[in-house]
CSV table of N, CA, C and O in Angstrom, one decimal:
chain,number,residue,atom,x,y,z
A,1,MET,N,118.7,123.7,77.1
A,1,MET,CA,119.7,124.0,75.7
A,1,MET,C,119.9,123.0,75.0
A,1,MET,O,120.7,121.9,76.2
A,2,ASP,N,121.2,122.9,73.6
A,2,ASP,CA,121.3,121.7,73.0
A,2,ASP,C,122.6,121.9,73.1
A,2,ASP,O,123.3,122.8,73.2
A,3,LYS,N,123.3,121.0,72.8
A,3,LYS,CA,124.9,121.0,72.2
A,3,LYS,C,124.8,121.9,71.5
A,3,LYS,O,124.3,122.0,70.3
A,4,GLY,N,126.2,122.5,72.3
A,4,GLY,CA,127.1,123.4,70.9
A,4,GLY,C,126.1,124.7,71.5
A,4,GLY,O,126.8,126.0,70.9
A,5,GLU,N,125.4,125.2,72.5
A,5,GLU,CA,124.5,126.7,72.6
A,5,GLU,C,125.6,126.9,73.1
A,5,GLU,O,126.0,126.5,74.3
A,6,GLU,N,125.2,128.8,73.5
A,6,GLU,CA,126.8,128.9,74.7
A,6,GLU,C,125.3,129.6,75.2
A,6,GLU,O,124.2,130.5,75.6
A,7,ILE,N,125.5,129.7,76.9
A,7,ILE,CA,124.6,129.8,78.1
A,7,ILE,C,123.9,131.3,77.7
A,7,ILE,O,122.9,131.4,78.0
A,8,LEU,N,125.2,132.1,77.9
A,8,LEU,CA,124.9,133.0,78.4
A,8,LEU,C,123.6,134.2,76.5
A,8,LEU,O,122.4,135.0,76.9
A,9,ASP,N,124.7,133.9,75.6
A,9,ASP,CA,123.6,134.3,74.5
A,9,ASP,C,122.1,133.4,74.2
A,9,ASP,O,120.6,134.2,73.7
A,10,SER,N,122.1,132.4,74.6
A,10,SER,CA,121.3,131.7,74.6
A,10,SER,C,120.1,132.1,75.3
A,10,SER,O,118.4,132.4,75.0
A,11,ILE,N,119.9,132.2,76.9
A,11,ILE,CA,119.3,133.4,77.7
A,11,ILE,C,119.1,134.7,76.9
A,11,ILE,O,117.4,134.8,77.4
A,12,LEU,N,119.8,135.5,76.8
A,12,LEU,CA,119.6,136.9,75.9
A,12,LEU,C,118.2,135.8,75.0
A,12,LEU,O,117.6,137.5,74.8
A,13,LEU,N,118.5,135.1,73.8
A,13,LEU,CA,117.9,135.4,72.5
A,13,LEU,C,116.1,134.8,73.5
A,13,LEU,O,115.2,135.6,72.4
A,14,THR,N,116.5,133.9,74.0
A,14,THR,CA,115.0,133.5,75.2
A,14,THR,C,114.6,134.9,75.5
A,14,THR,O,112.8,134.4,75.1
A,15,CYS,N,114.9,135.0,76.3
A,15,CYS,CA,114.6,136.7,76.9
A,15,CYS,C,114.0,137.6,75.8
A,15,CYS,O,112.7,137.9,75.6
A,16,LYS,N,114.6,138.3,74.6
A,16,LYS,CA,114.2,139.0,73.2
A,16,LYS,C,113.2,138.2,73.0
A,16,LYS,O,112.0,138.6,72.6
A,17,LYS,N,113.2,137.0,72.8
A,17,LYS,CA,111.7,136.3,71.9
A,17,LYS,C,110.7,135.9,72.5
A,17,LYS,O,109.7,136.5,72.2
A,18,TYR,N,110.9,136.0,74.1
A,18,TYR,CA,109.5,136.5,75.6
A,18,TYR,C,109.3,137.3,75.3
A,18,TYR,O,108.5,137.9,76.4
A,19,GLU,N,110.0,138.4,74.8
A,19,GLU,CA,110.2,139.9,75.1
A,19,GLU,C,110.3,140.5,77.0
A,19,GLU,O,109.4,140.9,77.2
A,20,ILE,N,110.9,139.5,77.2
A,20,ILE,CA,111.3,138.9,78.7
A,20,ILE,C,112.1,140.7,78.7
A,20,ILE,O,113.2,140.3,78.8
A,21,SER,N,112.1,141.4,79.6
A,21,SER,CA,113.2,142.7,79.6
A,21,SER,C,114.3,142.7,80.9
A,21,SER,O,115.5,143.0,81.3
A,22,SER,N,113.9,142.0,81.9
A,22,SER,CA,114.3,141.7,83.1
A,22,SER,C,113.7,140.4,83.6
A,22,SER,O,112.7,140.1,84.0
A,23,ALA,N,115.0,140.1,84.3
A,23,ALA,CA,114.5,138.0,84.9
A,23,ALA,C,116.0,138.4,85.9
A,23,ALA,O,117.0,138.5,85.9
A,24,THR,N,115.6,136.9,86.5
A,24,THR,CA,116.5,136.4,87.4
A,24,THR,C,116.9,135.0,86.9
A,24,THR,O,115.9,134.4,86.2
A,25,PHE,N,117.9,134.3,86.9
A,25,PHE,CA,117.7,132.9,86.0
A,25,PHE,C,118.8,132.0,87.2
A,25,PHE,O,119.7,132.5,87.8
A,26,TYR,N,118.8,130.4,86.5
A,26,TYR,CA,119.2,129.7,87.4
A,26,TYR,C,119.7,128.1,86.6
A,26,TYR,O,118.3,128.3,86.0
A,27,GLY,N,120.7,127.6,86.6
A,27,GLY,CA,120.5,126.3,85.8
A,27,GLY,C,121.7,125.5,86.3
A,27,GLY,O,122.9,125.8,86.8
A,28,LEU,N,121.6,124.3,85.7
A,28,LEU,CA,122.8,123.4,85.9
A,28,LEU,C,123.0,122.7,84.1
A,28,LEU,O,121.9,122.4,83.7
A,29,GLU,N,123.8,122.0,84.0
A,29,GLU,CA,124.3,121.5,82.7
A,29,GLU,C,126.1,121.4,82.5
A,29,GLU,O,126.1,121.3,83.5
A,30,VAL,N,126.1,120.2,81.8
A,30,VAL,CA,127.7,120.2,81.9
A,30,VAL,C,128.0,120.9,79.8
A,30,VAL,O,127.7,120.6,78.8
A,31,CYS,N,129.6,121.5,80.2
A,31,CYS,CA,129.9,122.0,79.4
A,31,CYS,C,131.2,121.6,79.1
A,31,CYS,O,132.1,120.8,79.4
A,32,GLY,N,131.8,122.1,77.9
A,32,GLY,CA,132.9,121.6,77.2
A,32,GLY,C,134.4,122.5,77.4
A,32,GLY,O,135.4,122.2,77.3
A,33,GLU,N,133.3,123.6,77.2
A,33,GLU,CA,134.4,125.2,77.6
A,33,GLU,C,133.7,125.9,78.4
A,33,GLU,O,132.9,126.2,78.1
A,34,ALA,N,134.7,126.8,79.2
A,34,ALA,CA,134.4,128.0,80.2
A,34,ALA,C,134.8,129.0,80.1
A,34,ALA,O,136.3,128.5,80.1
A,35,VAL,N,134.7,130.2,79.6
A,35,VAL,CA,135.6,131.3,80.3
A,35,VAL,C,134.7,131.6,81.4
A,35,VAL,O,133.6,132.5,81.1
A,36,ILE,N,135.7,132.4,82.4
A,36,ILE,CA,135.4,133.2,83.7
A,36,ILE,C,136.4,133.9,83.9
A,36,ILE,O,137.0,134.1,83.2
A,37,GLY,N,135.8,135.3,84.9
A,37,GLY,CA,136.6,136.1,84.6
A,37,GLY,C,136.2,136.7,86.4
A,37,GLY,O,135.6,136.4,87.2
A,38,THR,N,137.6,136.9,87.4
A,38,THR,CA,138.3,138.0,87.9
A,38,THR,C,138.1,139.0,88.3
A,38,THR,O,138.6,139.6,86.7
A,39,TYR,N,137.7,139.6,88.8
A,39,TYR,CA,137.7,141.3,88.7
A,39,TYR,C,138.4,141.8,88.9
A,39,TYR,O,138.7,141.3,90.3
A,40,ILE,N,139.5,142.7,88.5
A,40,ILE,CA,140.5,143.3,89.3
A,40,ILE,C,140.2,144.7,89.5
A,40,ILE,O,139.9,145.5,88.6
A,41,PRO,N,139.4,145.1,90.7
A,41,PRO,CA,138.7,147.0,90.9
A,41,PRO,C,140.3,147.3,90.7
A,41,PRO,O,140.0,148.7,90.2
A,42,GLU,N,141.4,147.3,90.4
A,42,GLU,CA,142.8,148.5,90.0
A,42,GLU,C,142.1,148.6,88.9
A,42,GLU,O,142.8,150.1,88.0
A,43,LYS,N,141.7,148.1,88.0
A,43,LYS,CA,142.0,147.9,86.3
A,43,LYS,C,140.3,148.4,85.7
A,43,LYS,O,140.7,148.4,84.6
A,44,HIS,N,139.8,148.1,86.7
A,44,HIS,CA,138.1,147.6,86.6
A,44,HIS,C,138.1,147.4,84.9
A,44,HIS,O,137.6,147.4,84.2
A,45,ASP,N,138.5,146.0,84.9
A,45,ASP,CA,138.6,145.5,84.2
A,45,ASP,C,138.6,143.9,85.0
A,45,ASP,O,138.8,143.7,85.7
A,46,PHE,N,138.2,142.9,84.0
A,46,PHE,CA,138.2,141.4,84.1
A,46,PHE,C,139.3,140.1,84.0
A,46,PHE,O,140.2,140.8,82.5
A,47,LEU,N,140.0,139.6,84.4
A,47,LEU,CA,141.0,138.5,84.1
A,47,LEU,C,140.6,137.6,83.8
A,47,LEU,O,139.6,136.9,84.7
A,48,LEU,N,140.8,137.0,82.2
A,48,LEU,CA,140.1,135.7,82.3
A,48,LEU,C,140.5,134.6,82.4
A,48,LEU,O,142.2,134.2,82.1
A,49,HIS,N,140.0,133.9,82.3
A,49,HIS,CA,140.3,132.4,82.8
A,49,HIS,C,139.5,131.1,81.8
A,49,HIS,O,138.3,131.3,81.7
A,50,THR,N,140.6,130.8,81.2
A,50,THR,CA,139.8,129.8,80.0
A,50,THR,C,139.9,128.4,80.6
A,50,THR,O,141.0,127.5,81.1
A,51,LYS,N,138.7,126.8,80.4
A,51,LYS,CA,138.7,125.4,81.3
A,51,LYS,C,137.8,125.0,79.9
A,51,LYS,O,137.0,125.4,79.6
A,52,GLU,N,139.0,124.3,79.7
A,52,GLU,CA,138.2,123.2,77.9
A,52,GLU,C,138.2,121.8,79.2
A,52,GLU,O,138.9,121.0,79.8
A,53,GLY,N,137.4,120.7,78.4
A,53,GLY,CA,137.3,119.3,79.1
A,53,GLY,C,135.8,119.4,79.2
A,53,GLY,O,134.7,119.8,79.5
A,54,MET,N,135.4,118.1,80.3
A,54,MET,CA,134.4,117.9,80.9
A,54,MET,C,134.1,118.4,82.0
A,54,MET,O,134.5,118.4,83.4
A,55,LEU,N,133.3,119.6,81.9
A,55,LEU,CA,133.0,120.5,83.1
A,55,LEU,C,130.8,120.1,83.5
A,55,LEU,O,130.7,120.9,82.6
A,56,GLU,N,131.1,120.0,84.8
A,56,GLU,CA,129.6,120.4,85.1
A,56,GLU,C,129.4,121.0,85.5
A,56,GLU,O,130.3,121.6,87.0
A,57,LEU,N,128.6,122.3,85.0
A,57,LEU,CA,128.3,123.0,86.1
A,57,LEU,C,127.2,122.6,86.9
A,57,LEU,O,126.4,122.3,87.1
A,58,VAL,N,127.7,122.7,88.3
A,58,VAL,CA,126.9,122.8,89.3
A,58,VAL,C,126.1,123.8,90.3
A,58,VAL,O,125.5,123.7,90.9
A,59,SER,N,126.3,124.9,89.2
A,59,SER,CA,125.1,126.1,90.0
A,59,SER,C,126.0,127.4,88.8
A,59,SER,O,126.9,127.4,88.5
A,60,LEU,N,124.5,127.6,88.7
A,60,LEU,CA,124.8,128.7,87.5
A,60,LEU,C,123.1,130.2,88.1
A,60,LEU,O,122.3,129.5,88.6
A,61,MET,N,123.8,131.1,88.3
A,61,MET,CA,123.0,132.2,88.6
A,61,MET,C,123.2,133.3,88.2
A,61,MET,O,124.2,133.5,88.0
A,62,GLY,N,121.8,134.6,87.8
A,62,GLY,CA,122.4,135.5,87.5
A,62,GLY,C,121.1,136.4,87.1
A,62,GLY,O,120.0,135.8,87.3
A,63,ASN,N,121.0,137.6,86.2
A,63,ASN,CA,120.0,138.2,86.2
A,63,ASN,C,120.2,139.0,84.6
A,63,ASN,O,121.6,139.1,84.5
A,64,VAL,N,119.0,139.1,83.9
A,64,VAL,CA,119.3,140.1,83.4
A,64,VAL,C,118.8,141.5,83.0
A,64,VAL,O,117.6,141.6,84.1
A,65,THR,N,118.9,142.9,82.7
A,65,THR,CA,118.2,143.9,83.4
A,65,THR,C,118.2,144.6,81.8
A,65,THR,O,118.2,143.6,81.0
A,66,GLN,N,117.2,145.7,82.6
A,66,GLN,CA,116.4,146.3,81.4
A,66,GLN,C,117.0,146.0,79.9
A,66,GLN,O,116.3,146.5,78.8
A,67,ASN,N,118.0,146.7,79.7
A,67,ASN,CA,119.0,147.0,78.3
A,67,ASN,C,119.3,146.2,78.6
A,67,ASN,O,120.3,145.9,77.5
A,68,THR,N,118.8,144.2,78.7
A,68,THR,CA,119.8,143.8,78.2
A,68,THR,C,120.9,143.3,78.4
A,68,THR,O,122.1,142.6,77.7
A,69,GLU,N,121.6,143.8,79.6
A,69,GLU,CA,123.1,143.3,79.9
A,69,GLU,C,122.6,141.5,81.0
A,69,GLU,O,121.5,141.4,81.5
A,70,ILE,N,123.6,141.0,81.0
A,70,ILE,CA,123.6,140.0,81.5
A,70,ILE,C,124.7,139.9,82.3
A,70,ILE,O,125.4,140.3,82.2
A,71,HIS,N,124.4,139.5,83.5
A,71,HIS,CA,125.2,138.9,84.2
A,71,HIS,C,125.2,137.6,85.1
A,71,HIS,O,124.3,137.3,85.7
A,72,ALA,N,126.1,137.0,85.5
A,72,ALA,CA,126.0,135.9,85.7
A,72,ALA,C,127.3,135.4,86.7
A,72,ALA,O,128.5,135.7,86.6
A,73,HIS,N,127.1,134.1,88.0
A,73,HIS,CA,128.0,133.7,88.2
A,73,HIS,C,127.8,132.0,88.4
A,73,HIS,O,127.0,131.0,88.4
A,74,ALA,N,129.0,131.3,88.2
A,74,ALA,CA,129.1,129.8,87.8
A,74,ALA,C,130.3,129.7,88.6
A,74,ALA,O,131.0,129.8,88.8
A,75,MET,N,129.7,127.6,89.0
A,75,MET,CA,130.4,127.3,89.5
A,75,MET,C,130.4,125.5,88.9
A,75,MET,O,129.3,125.4,88.8
A,76,PHE,N,131.8,125.1,88.3
A,76,PHE,CA,131.7,124.0,87.7
A,76,PHE,C,132.7,123.1,88.6
A,76,PHE,O,134.0,123.4,89.8
A,77,SER,N,132.5,122.1,88.4
A,77,SER,CA,133.4,120.7,88.7
A,77,SER,C,134.3,120.0,87.6
A,77,SER,O,133.9,120.2,86.3
A,78,TYR,N,135.7,119.5,88.1
A,78,TYR,CA,135.9,118.6,87.0
A,78,TYR,C,136.9,117.7,88.1
A,78,TYR,O,137.3,118.1,88.8
A,79,PHE,N,136.9,116.8,87.0
A,79,PHE,CA,138.2,115.3,87.4
A,79,PHE,C,139.5,115.7,87.0
A,79,PHE,O,139.3,116.7,85.3
A,80,ASP,N,140.6,116.3,88.0
A,80,ASP,CA,141.6,116.5,87.6
A,80,ASP,C,142.5,115.4,87.5
A,80,ASP,O,142.2,114.6,88.7
A,81,SER,N,143.0,114.9,86.3
A,81,SER,CA,143.8,113.2,86.0
A,81,SER,C,144.7,113.1,86.9
A,81,SER,O,145.0,111.9,86.7
A,82,GLU,N,146.1,114.2,87.0
A,82,GLU,CA,146.8,114.1,87.7
A,82,GLU,C,147.0,113.8,88.9
A,82,GLU,O,147.2,112.9,90.0
A,83,SER,N,145.8,114.5,89.7
A,83,SER,CA,145.6,114.3,91.1
A,83,SER,C,145.1,113.3,91.7
A,83,SER,O,144.4,113.0,93.1
A,84,LYS,N,144.0,113.0,90.6
A,84,LYS,CA,142.5,112.0,90.8
A,84,LYS,C,141.5,112.5,92.1
A,84,LYS,O,140.6,111.8,92.3
A,85,ASP,N,141.7,113.8,91.9
A,85,ASP,CA,140.5,114.9,93.0
A,85,ASP,C,139.6,115.5,92.1
A,85,ASP,O,140.0,115.9,90.8
A,86,ILE,N,138.4,115.8,92.4
A,86,ILE,CA,137.5,116.5,91.6
A,86,ILE,C,138.0,118.0,92.3
A,86,ILE,O,138.3,118.4,93.3
A,87,LYS,N,137.9,119.0,91.6
A,87,LYS,CA,138.6,120.5,91.4
A,87,LYS,C,137.1,121.3,91.0
A,87,LYS,O,136.6,120.8,90.9
A,88,TYR,N,137.0,122.7,91.7
A,88,TYR,CA,136.6,123.5,91.6
A,88,TYR,C,137.4,125.1,90.1
A,88,TYR,O,138.4,125.2,90.3
A,89,PHE,N,136.1,125.2,89.7
A,89,PHE,CA,136.7,126.3,88.9
A,89,PHE,C,135.1,127.4,88.4
A,89,PHE,O,134.3,127.0,88.2
A,90,GLY,N,135.5,129.0,88.6
A,90,GLY,CA,134.7,129.9,88.9
A,90,GLY,C,134.3,131.2,89.0
A,90,GLY,O,135.2,131.3,89.7
A,91,GLU,N,133.8,132.1,88.9
A,91,GLU,CA,133.0,133.1,89.5
A,91,GLU,C,132.3,133.7,88.5
A,91,GLU,O,131.2,133.5,88.3
A,92,ASP,N,132.6,135.1,87.9
A,92,ASP,CA,131.8,135.6,87.0
A,92,ASP,C,131.8,134.9,85.4
A,92,ASP,O,133.0,134.7,85.1
A,93,LEU,N,130.9,134.0,85.1
A,93,LEU,CA,130.5,133.5,83.6
A,93,LEU,C,130.5,134.1,82.5
A,93,LEU,O,129.6,135.3,82.5
A,94,LYS,N,131.3,135.0,81.7
A,94,LYS,CA,131.9,135.1,80.7
A,94,LYS,C,131.1,134.6,78.9
A,94,LYS,O,131.3,134.8,78.1
A,95,GLU,N,131.5,133.2,79.1
A,95,GLU,CA,131.2,132.0,77.8
A,95,GLU,C,131.0,130.8,78.8
A,95,GLU,O,131.4,130.6,79.2
A,96,GLY,N,129.9,130.1,78.1
A,96,GLY,CA,129.8,128.8,78.3
A,96,GLY,C,129.6,127.9,77.3
A,96,GLY,O,127.8,128.5,77.1
A,97,ASP,N,130.0,126.5,76.6
A,97,ASP,CA,129.8,126.3,75.3
A,97,ASP,C,128.6,124.7,75.9
A,97,ASP,O,129.6,124.1,76.6
A,98,VAL,N,127.5,124.2,75.6
A,98,VAL,CA,127.1,123.1,76.1
A,98,VAL,C,128.1,122.0,75.9
A,98,VAL,O,127.3,122.4,74.5
A,99,LEU,N,128.0,120.9,76.2
A,99,LEU,CA,129.0,119.8,76.5
A,99,LEU,C,128.0,118.8,75.6
A,99,LEU,O,127.6,117.9,74.7
A,100,TYR,N,126.6,118.5,76.7
A,100,TYR,CA,125.2,117.9,76.1
A,100,TYR,C,124.2,118.8,76.2
A,100,TYR,O,123.3,118.8,74.9
A,101,THR,N,123.5,119.0,77.2
A,101,THR,CA,122.2,119.3,77.4
A,101,THR,C,122.6,120.7,78.5
A,101,THR,O,123.5,120.2,79.6
A,102,GLY,N,121.5,121.6,78.4
A,102,GLY,CA,121.5,122.4,79.7
A,102,GLY,C,120.5,122.8,80.4
A,102,GLY,O,119.0,122.6,79.8
A,103,GLU,N,120.0,122.4,81.4
A,103,GLU,CA,118.4,122.7,82.1
A,103,GLU,C,118.8,124.3,82.6
A,103,GLU,O,119.3,124.6,84.1
A,104,ILE,N,117.6,125.6,82.3
A,104,ILE,CA,117.9,126.8,82.6
A,104,ILE,C,116.6,127.2,82.7
A,104,ILE,O,115.5,127.3,82.1
A,105,THR,N,116.7,128.2,84.0
A,105,THR,CA,115.4,128.8,84.7
A,105,THR,C,114.9,129.8,84.4
A,105,THR,O,116.3,130.3,84.9
A,106,ILE,N,114.4,130.2,83.4
A,106,ILE,CA,114.9,132.3,82.9
A,106,ILE,C,112.9,132.5,84.3
A,106,ILE,O,112.1,132.0,83.6
A,107,ASP,N,113.4,133.0,85.6
A,107,ASP,CA,112.1,133.7,86.2
A,107,ASP,C,112.1,135.7,85.3
A,107,ASP,O,113.2,136.2,86.1
A,108,PRO,N,110.7,135.6,85.1
A,108,PRO,CA,110.5,137.3,84.5
A,108,PRO,C,110.7,138.4,85.5
A,108,PRO,O,109.6,137.2,86.4
A,109,VAL,N,110.7,138.7,85.7
A,109,VAL,CA,110.2,140.3,87.0
A,109,VAL,C,108.9,140.4,86.6
A,109,VAL,O,108.9,140.9,85.6
A,110,LYS,N,107.8,140.2,87.2
A,110,LYS,CA,106.8,140.2,87.5
A,110,LYS,C,106.4,141.9,87.5
A,110,LYS,O,107.3,143.0,88.7
A,111,ASP,N,105.9,142.9,86.9
A,111,ASP,CA,105.1,144.1,87.8
A,111,ASP,C,106.8,145.4,87.4
A,111,ASP,O,106.2,146.3,88.5
A,112,GLY,N,107.9,145.2,87.2
A,112,GLY,CA,108.9,146.0,87.7
A,112,GLY,C,110.0,146.2,86.5
A,112,GLY,O,110.1,145.2,85.8
A,113,GLN,N,111.3,146.2,86.6
A,113,GLN,CA,112.2,146.0,86.2
A,113,GLN,C,113.6,146.0,87.0
A,113,GLN,O,112.9,146.6,87.8
A,114,ILE,N,114.6,145.1,86.9
A,114,ILE,CA,116.0,145.4,86.7
A,114,ILE,C,116.3,146.6,86.4
A,114,ILE,O,116.9,146.4,85.2
A,115,SER,N,116.9,147.4,86.6
A,115,SER,CA,117.8,148.2,86.1
A,115,SER,C,119.5,148.9,86.7
A,115,SER,O,119.6,148.7,87.7
A,116,LYS,N,120.3,149.0,85.7
A,116,LYS,CA,121.5,149.3,86.7
A,116,LYS,C,122.1,150.8,86.9
A,116,LYS,O,121.7,151.9,85.6
A,117,VAL,N,122.8,151.5,87.2
A,117,VAL,CA,123.3,152.8,87.4
A,117,VAL,C,124.7,152.9,87.9
A,117,VAL,O,124.9,152.0,89.0
A,118,PHE,N,125.1,153.6,87.9
A,118,PHE,CA,127.0,153.4,87.8
A,118,PHE,C,127.0,154.2,89.3
A,118,PHE,O,126.5,155.1,89.3
A,119,ASN,N,127.2,153.3,89.8
A,119,ASN,CA,128.2,154.3,91.2
A,119,ASN,C,129.4,154.4,91.3
A,119,ASN,O,130.5,153.2,91.2
A,120,SER,N,129.7,155.3,91.3
A,120,SER,CA,131.3,156.1,91.3
A,120,SER,C,132.0,155.8,92.6
A,120,SER,O,132.9,156.2,92.3
A,121,ASN,N,131.4,155.5,94.3
A,121,ASN,CA,131.9,155.3,95.3
A,121,ASN,C,132.7,153.9,95.1
A,121,ASN,O,133.2,154.3,95.8
A,122,ILE,N,131.9,152.9,94.4
A,122,ILE,CA,132.4,151.9,94.2
A,122,ILE,C,132.6,151.5,92.6
A,122,ILE,O,134.0,150.7,92.2
A,123,GLY,N,132.8,152.3,91.4
A,123,GLY,CA,133.5,152.1,90.3
A,123,GLY,C,132.5,151.6,89.6
A,123,GLY,O,133.2,150.4,88.3
A,124,ILE,N,131.3,150.4,89.6
A,124,ILE,CA,130.8,149.9,88.7
A,124,ILE,C,129.2,150.1,88.4
A,124,ILE,O,128.9,150.9,89.7
A,125,ASP,N,128.5,149.2,88.0
A,125,ASP,CA,127.4,149.0,87.9
A,125,ASP,C,126.5,148.6,89.1
A,125,ASP,O,127.3,147.3,88.7
A,126,VAL,N,125.4,149.1,89.7
A,126,VAL,CA,125.0,148.1,90.5
A,126,VAL,C,123.3,148.7,90.4
A,126,VAL,O,122.9,149.4,89.3
A,127,TRP,N,122.3,147.8,90.7
A,127,TRP,CA,121.3,148.0,90.4
A,127,TRP,C,120.9,148.9,91.1
A,127,TRP,O,121.0,149.4,92.0
A,128,ASP,N,119.2,149.7,90.2
A,128,ASP,CA,119.2,150.9,90.7
A,128,ASP,C,118.0,151.0,92.0
A,128,ASP,O,116.4,150.4,91.1
A,129,PHE,N,117.8,151.0,92.5
A,129,PHE,CA,116.4,150.7,93.4
A,129,PHE,C,115.6,152.4,93.6
A,129,PHE,O,114.7,152.4,94.4
A,130,GLN,N,115.7,153.2,92.8
A,130,GLN,CA,115.5,154.5,92.6
A,130,GLN,C,114.1,154.8,92.0
A,130,GLN,O,113.7,154.2,91.1
A,131,GLU,N,112.7,155.4,92.8
A,131,GLU,CA,111.1,155.5,92.1
A,131,GLU,C,112.0,156.3,90.8
A,131,GLU,O,112.5,157.1,91.4
A,132,LYS,N,111.5,155.9,89.4
A,132,LYS,CA,111.2,156.8,88.3
A,132,LYS,C,110.5,158.3,88.6
A,132,LYS,O,109.4,157.7,89.0
């Protein structure tokens, strides 16, 4: 990925370009801005947190499901100039803009699909392992 690209959009565009309907991915890069979400079960929604600056993406992993939905978790490190410590920022990645360059590996699912189904027991979509 190049400077200025948005991580999740770029992954989805690449999957569409190469007709990859289901995949897992992982990567490293440096971002200038990131938005992560903390899931609040009682609200069935995410509380969003935004951070700007030199954000080293030390871990990115996720998946793309057959209806081109993406689910990603990320962990960033950054230097806190007040405390002079390295701090961390991460959870569900909602948006991340590449500051310099990014290295993402996309592994297509071979001979199958990752699909999701709503699980009323827990209130979210989960992987569907039922045979069709």
